PDB file of C-alpha atoms in Angstrom:
ATOM      1  CA  UNK J   1      78.500  89.170 251.418  1.00  0.00           C
ATOM      2  CA  UNK J   2      80.886  90.141 248.718  1.00  0.00           C
ATOM      3  CA  UNK J   3      81.866  93.607 247.908  1.00  0.00           C
ATOM      4  CA  UNK J   4      79.214  95.654 245.883  1.00  0.00           C
ATOM      5  CA  UNK J   5      80.163  96.939 242.670  1.00  0.00           C
ATOM      6  CA  UNK J   6      79.696 100.649 242.372  1.00  0.00           C
ATOM      7  CA  UNK J   7      78.089 101.753 239.338  1.00  0.00           C
ATOM      8  CA  UNK J   8      78.016 105.302 238.171  1.00  0.00           C
ATOM      9  CA  UNK J   9      78.114 107.892 235.266  1.00  0.00           C
ATOM     10  CA  UNK J  10      81.627 108.973 234.449  1.00  0.00           C
ATOM     11  CA  UNK J  11      82.668 112.047 236.266  1.00  0.00           C
ATOM     12  CA  UNK J  12      86.189 112.701 236.668  1.00  0.00           C
ATOM     13  CA  UNK J  13      85.686 114.400 240.312  1.00  0.00           C
ATOM     14  CA  UNK J  14      83.910 111.324 241.621  1.00  0.00           C
ATOM     15  CA  UNK J  15      86.096 108.799 239.981  1.00  0.00           C
ATOM     16  CA  UNK J  16      89.185 110.574 241.510  1.00  0.00           C
ATOM     17  CA  UNK J  17      87.677 109.951 245.289  1.00  0.00           C
ATOM     18  CA  UNK J  18      86.899 106.275 244.692  1.00  0.00           C
ATOM     19  CA  UNK J  19      89.808 103.943 245.534  1.00  0.00           C
ATOM     20  CA  UNK J  20      90.450 100.203 245.517  1.00  0.00           C
ATOM     21  CA  UNK J  21      86.998  99.438 244.517  1.00  0.00           C
ATOM     22  CA  UNK J  22      85.288  97.306 241.961  1.00  0.00           C
ATOM     23  CA  UNK J  23      83.431  99.656 239.557  1.00  0.00           C
ATOM     24  CA  UNK J  24      81.234  99.920 236.590  1.00  0.00           C
ATOM     25  CA  UNK J  25      81.431 103.154 234.662  1.00  0.00           C
ATOM     26  CA  UNK J  26      78.888 104.502 232.313  1.00  0.00           C
ATOM     27  CA  UNK J  27      79.829 106.998 229.492  1.00  0.00           C
ATOM     28  CA  UNK J  28      78.694 108.196 226.240  1.00  0.00           C
ATOM     29  CA  UNK J  29      81.979 109.587 224.785  1.00  0.00           C
ATOM     30  CA  UNK J  30      84.116 106.746 223.209  1.00  0.00           C
ATOM     31  CA  UNK J  31      87.186 108.918 223.079  1.00  0.00           C
ATOM     32  CA  UNK J  32      87.265 109.090 226.948  1.00  0.00           C
ATOM     33  CA  UNK J  33      87.707 105.251 227.298  1.00  0.00           C
ATOM     34  CA  UNK J  34      91.139 105.242 227.700  1.00  0.00           C
ATOM     35  CA  UNK J  35      90.764 108.066 229.887  1.00  0.00           C
ATOM     36  CA  UNK J  36      88.595 106.416 232.201  1.00  0.00           C
ATOM     37  CA  UNK J  37      90.517 103.200 232.343  1.00  0.00           C
ATOM     38  CA  UNK J  38      93.821 105.247 233.356  1.00  0.00           C
ATOM     39  CA  UNK J  39      91.968 107.092 236.074  1.00  0.00           C
ATOM     40  CA  UNK J  40      90.501 104.046 237.582  1.00  0.00           C
ATOM     41  CA  UNK J  41      93.737 102.062 237.421  1.00  0.00           C
ATOM     42  CA  UNK J  42      95.651 105.004 239.148  1.00  0.00           C
ATOM     43  CA  UNK J  43      93.270 104.584 242.047  1.00  0.00           C
ATOM     44  CA  UNK J  44      93.597 100.792 241.980  1.00  0.00           C
ATOM     45  CA  UNK J  45      89.988 100.442 241.040  1.00  0.00           C
ATOM     46  CA  UNK J  46      88.928  97.145 239.402  1.00  0.00           C
ATOM     47  CA  UNK J  47      86.933  98.036 236.269  1.00  0.00           C
ATOM     48  CA  UNK J  48      84.254  95.352 235.938  1.00  0.00           C
ATOM     49  CA  UNK J  49      82.914  96.851 233.058  1.00  0.00           C
ATOM     50  CA  UNK J  50      82.388 100.027 230.823  1.00  0.00           C
ATOM     51  CA  UNK J  51      78.871 100.723 229.753  1.00  0.00           C
ATOM     52  CA  UNK J  52      78.058 102.983 226.598  1.00  0.00           C
ATOM     53  CA  UNK J  53      74.341 103.746 225.958  1.00  0.00           C
ATOM     54  CA  UNK J  54      74.192 104.495 222.445  1.00  0.00           C
ATOM     55  CA  UNK J  55      71.037 106.480 221.149  1.00  0.00           C
ATOM     56  CA  UNK J  56      71.282 104.991 217.600  1.00  0.00           C
ATOM     57  CA  UNK J  57      72.697 102.198 215.309  1.00  0.00           C
ATOM     58  CA  UNK J  58      75.338  99.898 216.620  1.00  0.00           C
ATOM     59  CA  UNK J  59      76.910  99.886 213.095  1.00  0.00           C
ATOM     60  CA  UNK J  60      77.885 103.568 213.721  1.00  0.00           C
ATOM     61  CA  UNK J  61      79.912 102.991 216.709  1.00  0.00           C
ATOM     62  CA  UNK J  62      83.846 103.505 215.906  1.00  0.00           C
ATOM     63  CA  UNK J  63      85.157 100.191 217.292  1.00  0.00           C
ATOM     64  CA  UNK J  64      88.990  99.969 217.668  1.00  0.00           C
ATOM     65  CA  UNK J  65      91.604  97.368 218.174  1.00  0.00           C
ATOM     66  CA  UNK J  66      92.902  99.461 220.960  1.00  0.00           C
ATOM     67  CA  UNK J  67      89.820  98.394 223.013  1.00  0.00           C
ATOM     68  CA  UNK J  68      91.077  94.937 223.260  1.00  0.00           C
ATOM     69  CA  UNK J  69      91.346  93.503 226.857  1.00  0.00           C
ATOM     70  CA  UNK J  70      88.921  96.337 228.200  1.00  0.00           C
ATOM     71  CA  UNK J  71      85.523  94.940 229.345  1.00  0.00           C
ATOM     72  CA  UNK J  72      82.827  96.608 227.395  1.00  0.00           C
ATOM     73  CA  UNK J  73      78.849  96.738 227.197  1.00  0.00           C
ATOM     74  CA  UNK J  74      77.331  98.587 224.485  1.00  0.00           C
ATOM     75  CA  UNK J  75      73.563  99.184 224.569  1.00  0.00           C
ATOM     76  CA  UNK J  76      72.408 100.479 221.354  1.00  0.00           C
ATOM     77  CA  UNK J  77      68.780 101.020 220.056  1.00  0.00           C
ATOM     78  CA  UNK J  78      69.069  99.577 216.856  1.00  0.00           C
ATOM     79  CA  UNK J  79      71.521  97.332 214.670  1.00  0.00           C
ATOM     80  CA  UNK J  80      71.985  99.646 211.748  1.00  0.00           C
ATOM     81  CA  UNK J  81      73.747  98.534 208.623  1.00  0.00           C
ATOM     82  CA  UNK J  82      74.413  94.895 208.345  1.00  0.00           C
ATOM     83  CA  UNK J  83      77.179  95.186 205.857  1.00  0.00           C
ATOM     84  CA  UNK J  84      79.188  97.502 208.185  1.00  0.00           C
ATOM     85  CA  UNK J  85      78.770  95.385 211.071  1.00  0.00           C
ATOM     86  CA  UNK J  86      79.984  92.528 209.119  1.00  0.00           C
ATOM     87  CA  UNK J  87      83.255  94.305 208.261  1.00  0.00           C
ATOM     88  CA  UNK J  88      84.008  94.563 211.703  1.00  0.00           C
ATOM     89  CA  UNK J  89      83.083  91.036 212.761  1.00  0.00           C
ATOM     90  CA  UNK J  90      86.747  89.641 213.509  1.00  0.00           C
ATOM     91  CA  UNK J  91      87.318  92.530 215.692  1.00  0.00           C
ATOM     92  CA  UNK J  92      83.963  92.169 217.445  1.00  0.00           C
ATOM     93  CA  UNK J  93      85.047  88.267 218.045  1.00  0.00           C
ATOM     94  CA  UNK J  94      88.299  89.775 219.619  1.00  0.00           C
ATOM     95  CA  UNK J  95      87.136  92.448 221.905  1.00  0.00           C
ATOM     96  CA  UNK J  96      85.842  91.911 225.395  1.00  0.00           C
ATOM     97  CA  UNK J  97      82.510  93.148 224.319  1.00  0.00           C
ATOM     98  CA  UNK J  98      78.718  92.385 224.581  1.00  0.00           C
ATOM     99  CA  UNK J  99      76.255  94.262 222.435  1.00  0.00           C
ATOM    100  CA  UNK J 100      72.823  94.785 223.799  1.00  0.00           C
ATOM    101  CA  UNK J 101      69.822  95.458 221.451  1.00  0.00           C
ATOM    102  CA  UNK J 102      66.449  96.720 222.558  1.00  0.00           C
ATOM    103  CA  UNK J 103      63.207  94.886 222.575  1.00  0.00           C
ATOM    104  CA  UNK J 104      61.493  97.883 221.061  1.00  0.00           C
ATOM    105  CA  UNK J 105      62.831  97.070 217.574  1.00  0.00           C
ATOM    106  CA  UNK J 106      61.253  93.783 216.165  1.00  0.00           C
ATOM    107  CA  UNK J 107      64.093  93.365 213.884  1.00  0.00           C
ATOM    108  CA  UNK J 108      66.703  93.466 216.758  1.00  0.00           C
ATOM    109  CA  UNK J 109      65.676  89.889 217.445  1.00  0.00           C
ATOM    110  CA  UNK J 110      66.764  88.511 214.203  1.00  0.00           C
ATOM    111  CA  UNK J 111      69.921  90.761 214.263  1.00  0.00           C
ATOM    112  CA  UNK J 112      71.011  89.357 217.686  1.00  0.00           C
ATOM    113  CA  UNK J 113      70.369  85.888 216.098  1.00  0.00           C
ATOM    114  CA  UNK J 114      72.713  86.610 213.258  1.00  0.00           C
ATOM    115  CA  UNK J 115      75.450  88.422 215.761  1.00  0.00           C
ATOM    116  CA  UNK J 116      75.350  85.102 218.085  1.00  0.00           C
ATOM    117  CA  UNK J 117      75.808  82.956 215.038  1.00  0.00           C
ATOM    118  CA  UNK J 118      78.725  84.775 213.967  1.00  0.00           C
ATOM    119  CA  UNK J 119      80.389  84.126 217.237  1.00  0.00           C
ATOM    120  CA  UNK J 120      79.666  87.568 219.017  1.00  0.00           C
ATOM    121  CA  UNK J 121      78.521  87.590 222.472  1.00  0.00           C
ATOM    122  CA  UNK J 122      75.253  89.876 222.742  1.00  0.00           C
ATOM    123  CA  UNK J 123      71.970  90.404 224.612  1.00  0.00           C
ATOM    124  CA  UNK J 124      68.632  91.980 224.353  1.00  0.00           C
ATOM    125  CA  UNK J 125      67.366  94.638 226.783  1.00  0.00           C
ATOM    126  CA  UNK J 126      63.882  95.433 227.676  1.00  0.00           C
ATOM    127  CA  UNK J 127      62.763  99.003 226.257  1.00  0.00           C
ATOM    128  CA  UNK J 128      59.607 100.913 226.765  1.00  0.00           C
ATOM    129  CA  UNK J 129      57.049  99.056 224.586  1.00  0.00           C
ATOM    130  CA  UNK J 130      55.425  95.871 225.325  1.00  0.00           C
ATOM    131  CA  UNK J 131      57.575  92.749 224.971  1.00  0.00           C
ATOM    132  CA  UNK J 132      57.069  90.666 221.848  1.00  0.00           C
ATOM    133  CA  UNK J 133      57.239  87.443 223.505  1.00  0.00           C
ATOM    134  CA  UNK J 134      57.017  85.286 220.555  1.00  0.00           C
ATOM    135  CA  UNK J 135      60.193  86.894 219.206  1.00  0.00           C
ATOM    136  CA  UNK J 136      61.682  86.553 222.791  1.00  0.00           C
ATOM    137  CA  UNK J 137      60.758  82.889 222.779  1.00  0.00           C
ATOM    138  CA  UNK J 138      62.445  82.370 219.123  1.00  0.00           C
ATOM    139  CA  UNK J 139      65.486  83.953 220.352  1.00  0.00           C
ATOM    140  CA  UNK J 140      65.592  81.828 223.705  1.00  0.00           C
ATOM    141  CA  UNK J 141      65.315  78.623 221.714  1.00  0.00           C
ATOM    142  CA  UNK J 142      68.327  79.257 219.435  1.00  0.00           C
ATOM    143  CA  UNK J 143      70.301  80.608 222.600  1.00  0.00           C
ATOM    144  CA  UNK J 144      69.633  77.304 224.888  1.00  0.00           C
ATOM    145  CA  UNK J 145      68.833  74.484 222.154  1.00  0.00           C
ATOM    146  CA  UNK J 146      71.143  75.198 219.372  1.00  0.00           C
ATOM    147  CA  UNK J 147      73.621  72.582 218.583  1.00  0.00           C
ATOM    148  CA  UNK J 148      75.695  74.803 216.414  1.00  0.00           C
ATOM    149  CA  UNK J 149      78.470  76.960 218.290  1.00  0.00           C
ATOM    150  CA  UNK J 150      77.522  80.472 218.612  1.00  0.00           C
ATOM    151  CA  UNK J 151      78.178  83.495 220.881  1.00  0.00           C
ATOM    152  CA  UNK J 152      76.230  83.748 224.146  1.00  0.00           C
ATOM    153  CA  UNK J 153      72.937  85.831 224.368  1.00  0.00           C
ATOM    154  CA  UNK J 154      71.832  87.401 227.576  1.00  0.00           C
ATOM    155  CA  UNK J 155      69.756  87.462 229.787  1.00  0.00           C
ATOM    156  CA  UNK J 156      69.129  83.720 228.510  1.00  0.00           C
ATOM    157  CA  UNK J 157      72.957  82.672 229.274  1.00  0.00           C
ATOM    158  CA  UNK J 158      72.777  84.092 232.707  1.00  0.00           C
ATOM    159  CA  UNK J 159      69.228  82.645 233.566  1.00  0.00           C
ATOM    160  CA  UNK J 160      70.048  79.183 232.565  1.00  0.00           C
ATOM    161  CA  UNK J 161      73.649  78.988 234.104  1.00  0.00           C
ATOM    162  CA  UNK J 162      72.631  80.703 237.489  1.00  0.00           C
ATOM    163  CA  UNK J 163      69.105  78.917 237.609  1.00  0.00           C
ATOM    164  CA  UNK J 164      68.559  76.655 240.659  1.00  0.00           C
ATOM    165  CA  UNK J 165      65.142  74.999 240.958  1.00  0.00           C
ATOM    166  CA  UNK J 166      64.815  75.815 244.495  1.00  0.00           C
ATOM    167  CA  UNK J 167      66.020  79.298 244.609  1.00  0.00           C
ATOM    168  CA  UNK J 168      65.213  82.656 242.975  1.00  0.00           C
ATOM    169  CA  UNK J 169      67.053  83.956 239.926  1.00  0.00           C
ATOM    170  CA  UNK J 170      67.672  87.689 239.550  1.00  0.00           C
ATOM    171  CA  UNK J 171      68.408  88.230 235.807  1.00  0.00           C
ATOM    172  CA  UNK J 172      68.638  92.026 236.363  1.00  0.00           C
ATOM    173  CA  UNK J 173      72.180  91.248 237.457  1.00  0.00           C
ATOM    174  CA  UNK J 174      73.226  91.036 233.924  1.00  0.00           C
ATOM    175  CA  UNK J 175      71.830  94.615 233.655  1.00  0.00           C
ATOM    176  CA  UNK J 176      73.732  95.727 236.787  1.00  0.00           C
ATOM    177  CA  UNK J 177      70.373  96.242 238.800  1.00  0.00           C
ATOM    178  CA  UNK J 178      70.819  93.720 241.502  1.00  0.00           C
ATOM    179  CA  UNK J 179      71.306  95.322 245.005  1.00  0.00           C
ATOM    180  CA  UNK J 180      72.986  92.338 246.143  1.00  0.00           C
ATOM    181  CA  UNK J 181      76.038  92.931 243.631  1.00  0.00           C
ATOM    182  CA  UNK J 182      75.695  96.544 242.705  1.00  0.00           C
ATOM    183  CA  UNK J 183      75.216  99.960 244.185  1.00  0.00           C
ATOM    184  CA  UNK J 184      74.342 103.013 242.010  1.00  0.00           C
ATOM    185  CA  UNK J 185      75.896 106.481 242.980  1.00  0.00           C
ATOM    186  CA  UNK J 186      75.873 109.959 241.332  1.00  0.00           C
ATOM    187  CA  UNK J 187      78.594 112.706 241.198  1.00  0.00           C
ATOM    188  CA  UNK J 188      77.500 114.207 244.775  1.00  0.00           C
ATOM    189  CA  UNK J 189      77.823 110.610 246.269  1.00  0.00           C
ATOM    190  CA  UNK J 190      74.281 109.978 246.647  1.00  0.00           C
ATOM    191  CA  UNK J 191      73.643 106.161 246.764  1.00  0.00           C
ATOM    192  CA  UNK J 192      70.812 104.083 245.357  1.00  0.00           C
ATOM    193  CA  UNK J 193      70.239 100.636 245.175  1.00  0.00           C
ATOM    194  CA  UNK J 194      69.279 100.462 241.532  1.00  0.00           C
ATOM    195  CA  UNK J 195      69.553 102.826 238.231  1.00  0.00           C
ATOM    196  CA  UNK J 196      65.684 103.661 238.575  1.00  0.00           C
ATOM    197  CA  UNK J 197      66.037 104.773 242.156  1.00  0.00           C
ATOM    198  CA  UNK J 198      69.122 106.854 241.484  1.00  0.00           C
ATOM    199  CA  UNK J 199      67.322 108.464 238.487  1.00  0.00           C
ATOM    200  CA  UNK J 200      64.243 109.051 240.700  1.00  0.00           C
ATOM    201  CA  UNK J 201      66.362 110.451 243.658  1.00  0.00           C
ATOM    202  CA  UNK J 202      65.229 107.470 245.830  1.00  0.00           C
ATOM    203  CA  UNK J 203      68.623 107.405 247.864  1.00  0.00           C
ATOM    204  CA  UNK J 204      69.526 104.956 250.531  1.00  0.00           C
ATOM    205  CA  UNK J 205      72.540 106.872 251.835  1.00  0.00           C
ATOM    206  CA  UNK J 206      75.175 109.404 250.912  1.00  0.00           C
ATOM    207  CA  UNK J 207      78.926 109.421 250.920  1.00  0.00           C
ATOM    208  CA  UNK J 208      81.396 106.968 249.879  1.00  0.00           C
ATOM    209  CA  UNK J 209      82.382 106.466 253.484  1.00  0.00           C
ATOM    210  CA  UNK J 210      78.944 104.937 254.170  1.00  0.00           C
ATOM    211  CA  UNK J 211      79.061 102.175 251.555  1.00  0.00           C
ATOM    212  CA  UNK J 212      80.031  99.501 253.974  1.00  0.00           C
ATOM    213  CA  UNK J 213      77.011 100.443 256.240  1.00  0.00           C
ATOM    214  CA  UNK J 214      74.448 100.045 253.713  1.00  0.00           C
ATOM    215  CA  UNK J 215      73.889  96.309 254.230  1.00  0.00           C
ATOM    216  CA  UNK J 216      72.875  97.085 257.714  1.00  0.00           C
ATOM    217  CA  UNK J 217      69.908  99.415 256.813  1.00  0.00           C
ATOM    218  CA  UNK J 218      66.668  98.243 256.806  1.00  0.00           C
ATOM    219  CA  UNK J 219      65.564  99.896 253.565  1.00  0.00           C
ATOM    220  CA  UNK J 220      68.257  97.805 251.846  1.00  0.00           C
ATOM    221  CA  UNK J 221      66.567  94.714 252.913  1.00  0.00           C
ATOM    222  CA  UNK J 222      63.062  96.041 252.303  1.00  0.00           C
ATOM    223  CA  UNK J 223      64.347  96.451 248.569  1.00  0.00           C
ATOM    224  CA  UNK J 224      65.817  93.137 248.429  1.00  0.00           C
ATOM    225  CA  UNK J 225      62.536  91.562 249.313  1.00  0.00           C
ATOM    226  CA  UNK J 226      60.209  93.880 247.444  1.00  0.00           C
ATOM    227  CA  UNK J 227      59.114  90.964 245.577  1.00  0.00           C
ATOM    228  CA  UNK J 228      57.022  89.864 248.493  1.00  0.00           C
ATOM    229  CA  UNK J 229      54.449  92.579 247.782  1.00  0.00           C
ATOM    230  CA  UNK J 230      53.145  90.488 245.064  1.00  0.00           C
ATOM    231  CA  UNK J 231      51.829  87.930 247.410  1.00  0.00           C
ATOM    232  CA  UNK J 232      49.304  90.471 249.247  1.00  0.00           C
ATOM    233  CA  UNK J 233      47.007  89.323 246.490  1.00  0.00           C
ATOM    234  CA  UNK J 234      46.730  85.588 245.625  1.00  0.00           C
ATOM    235  CA  UNK J 235      46.353  86.346 241.995  1.00  0.00           C
ATOM    236  CA  UNK J 236      48.529  87.399 238.820  1.00  0.00           C
ATOM    237  CA  UNK J 237      52.209  87.132 239.247  1.00  0.00           C
ATOM    238  CA  UNK J 238      51.886  85.480 242.733  1.00  0.00           C
ATOM    239  CA  UNK J 239      50.249  82.421 241.164  1.00  0.00           C
ATOM    240  CA  UNK J 240      52.625  82.284 238.307  1.00  0.00           C
ATOM    241  CA  UNK J 241      54.635  78.923 238.154  1.00  0.00           C
ATOM    242  CA  UNK J 242      57.386  80.696 236.562  1.00  0.00           C
ATOM    243  CA  UNK J 243      57.730  83.444 239.512  1.00  0.00           C
ATOM    244  CA  UNK J 244      61.183  82.403 240.698  1.00  0.00           C
ATOM    245  CA  UNK J 245      62.934  83.423 237.381  1.00  0.00           C
ATOM    246  CA  UNK J 246      60.848  86.583 236.460  1.00  0.00           C
ATOM    247  CA  UNK J 247      60.037  87.919 240.304  1.00  0.00           C
ATOM    248  CA  UNK J 248      57.214  89.904 238.644  1.00  0.00           C
ATOM    249  CA  UNK J 249      58.991  92.291 236.732  1.00  0.00           C
ATOM    250  CA  UNK J 250      56.140  92.449 234.197  1.00  0.00           C
ATOM    251  CA  UNK J 251      53.323  92.723 236.417  1.00  0.00           C
ATOM    252  CA  UNK J 252      52.520  95.819 234.872  1.00  0.00           C
ATOM    253  CA  UNK J 253      52.177  94.370 231.521  1.00  0.00           C
ATOM    254  CA  UNK J 254      50.563  90.828 232.344  1.00  0.00           C
ATOM    255  CA  UNK J 255      46.908  92.123 231.856  1.00  0.00           C
ATOM    256  CA  UNK J 256      47.287  93.359 228.230  1.00  0.00           C
ATOM    257  CA  UNK J 257      50.306  91.398 227.134  1.00  0.00           C
ATOM    258  CA  UNK J 258      50.286  87.925 228.902  1.00  0.00           C
ATOM    259  CA  UNK J 259      52.941  86.116 226.979  1.00  0.00           C
ATOM    260  CA  UNK J 260      55.397  86.591 229.982  1.00  0.00           C
ATOM    261  CA  UNK J 261      54.101  83.583 231.899  1.00  0.00           C
ATOM    262  CA  UNK J 262      54.409  81.112 228.965  1.00  0.00           C
ATOM    263  CA  UNK J 263      57.947  82.566 227.942  1.00  0.00           C
ATOM    264  CA  UNK J 264      59.445  82.276 231.494  1.00  0.00           C
ATOM    265  CA  UNK J 265      57.788  78.549 232.027  1.00  0.00           C
ATOM    266  CA  UNK J 266      59.636  77.798 228.808  1.00  0.00           C
ATOM    267  CA  UNK J 267      62.896  79.343 230.050  1.00  0.00           C
ATOM    268  CA  UNK J 268      62.743  77.284 233.289  1.00  0.00           C
ATOM    269  CA  UNK J 269      62.500  74.077 230.967  1.00  0.00           C
ATOM    270  CA  UNK J 270      65.371  75.303 228.841  1.00  0.00           C
ATOM    271  CA  UNK J 271      67.313  75.769 232.285  1.00  0.00           C
ATOM    272  CA  UNK J 272      66.527  72.197 233.456  1.00  0.00           C
ATOM    273  CA  UNK J 273      67.567  71.197 229.880  1.00  0.00           C
ATOM    274  CA  UNK J 274      71.026  73.184 230.204  1.00  0.00           C
ATOM    275  CA  UNK J 275      71.609  71.900 233.694  1.00  0.00           C
ATOM    276  CA  UNK J 276      70.908  68.412 232.442  1.00  0.00           C
ATOM    277  CA  UNK J 277      73.561  68.727 229.688  1.00  0.00           C
ATOM    278  CA  UNK J 278      76.076  70.160 231.915  1.00  0.00           C
ATOM    279  CA  UNK J 279      75.896  67.251 234.237  1.00  0.00           C
ATOM    280  CA  UNK J 280      75.887  64.830 231.341  1.00  0.00           C
ATOM    281  CA  UNK J 281      79.055  66.660 230.090  1.00  0.00           C
ATOM    282  CA  UNK J 282      80.558  66.185 233.619  1.00  0.00           C
ATOM    283  CA  UNK J 283      80.045  62.598 233.866  1.00  0.00           C
ATOM    284  CA  UNK J 284      81.684  62.161 230.473  1.00  0.00           C
ATOM    285  CA  UNK J 285      84.881  63.816 231.800  1.00  0.00           C
ATOM    286  CA  UNK J 286      85.179  61.878 234.917  1.00  0.00           C
ATOM    287  CA  UNK J 287      84.823  58.549 233.022  1.00  0.00           C
ATOM    288  CA  UNK J 288      88.064  56.964 231.835  1.00  0.00           C
ATOM    289  CA  UNK J 289      88.683  54.136 229.706  1.00  0.00           C
TER     290      UNK J 289
END
């Protein structure tokens, strides 16, 4: 098993204790970006990504050319002023940055379509309101089937590229919430298997020195196979044909907002299409006149 990436809110004291680790640092102050990178590099940590949760419009974020080369994910609640974003479009293409917008705002689906069409890598993240599955489907269709070049859109890009017809696909990986890849830690070195568990103080261990032992903990494997609880009743998510790409993530919504089944079935069709297209491209590359 490869080394898990540590995910944590920026804390200078905690970061100073971490050495030679892959890390994801969450922050709210953009002026701290270079400070975080300098501190991480000083201890020979590999910064997998810097994550900024922005409670407001993406257009208000002070993007800078000095950010070039730094992997950044920005989660914003809405898009904001289109003209303001358009004025920064060249810089957006040059930065190693992905923009995530919330499902809670219907306009965000259209705005992500526009961003991707302009060559910007972007993504949708799930908010607190019921998901608009029709809008999700429209965005999915563009992300997978469009013949015109565009920026990638998550989680669709991850789902179709990581999809295997005989295995589960955990798309929470793109949101840094897959315990096979990531561990979440707070300033007191409490360790949890995802962001929700960390917030709810459902810790699996404590102390940086115990990170390597977590994979031997029964609780760790219970969490990895938590999806099996859906099979206690042969109904709902357990009989869904799209189970292996959803894993029951919308089980609390399916009664009142059942569009998830159709959406994820169509996503699997898109994944098969993507796989066939990839194989076709490989065959073309192998053939020589």
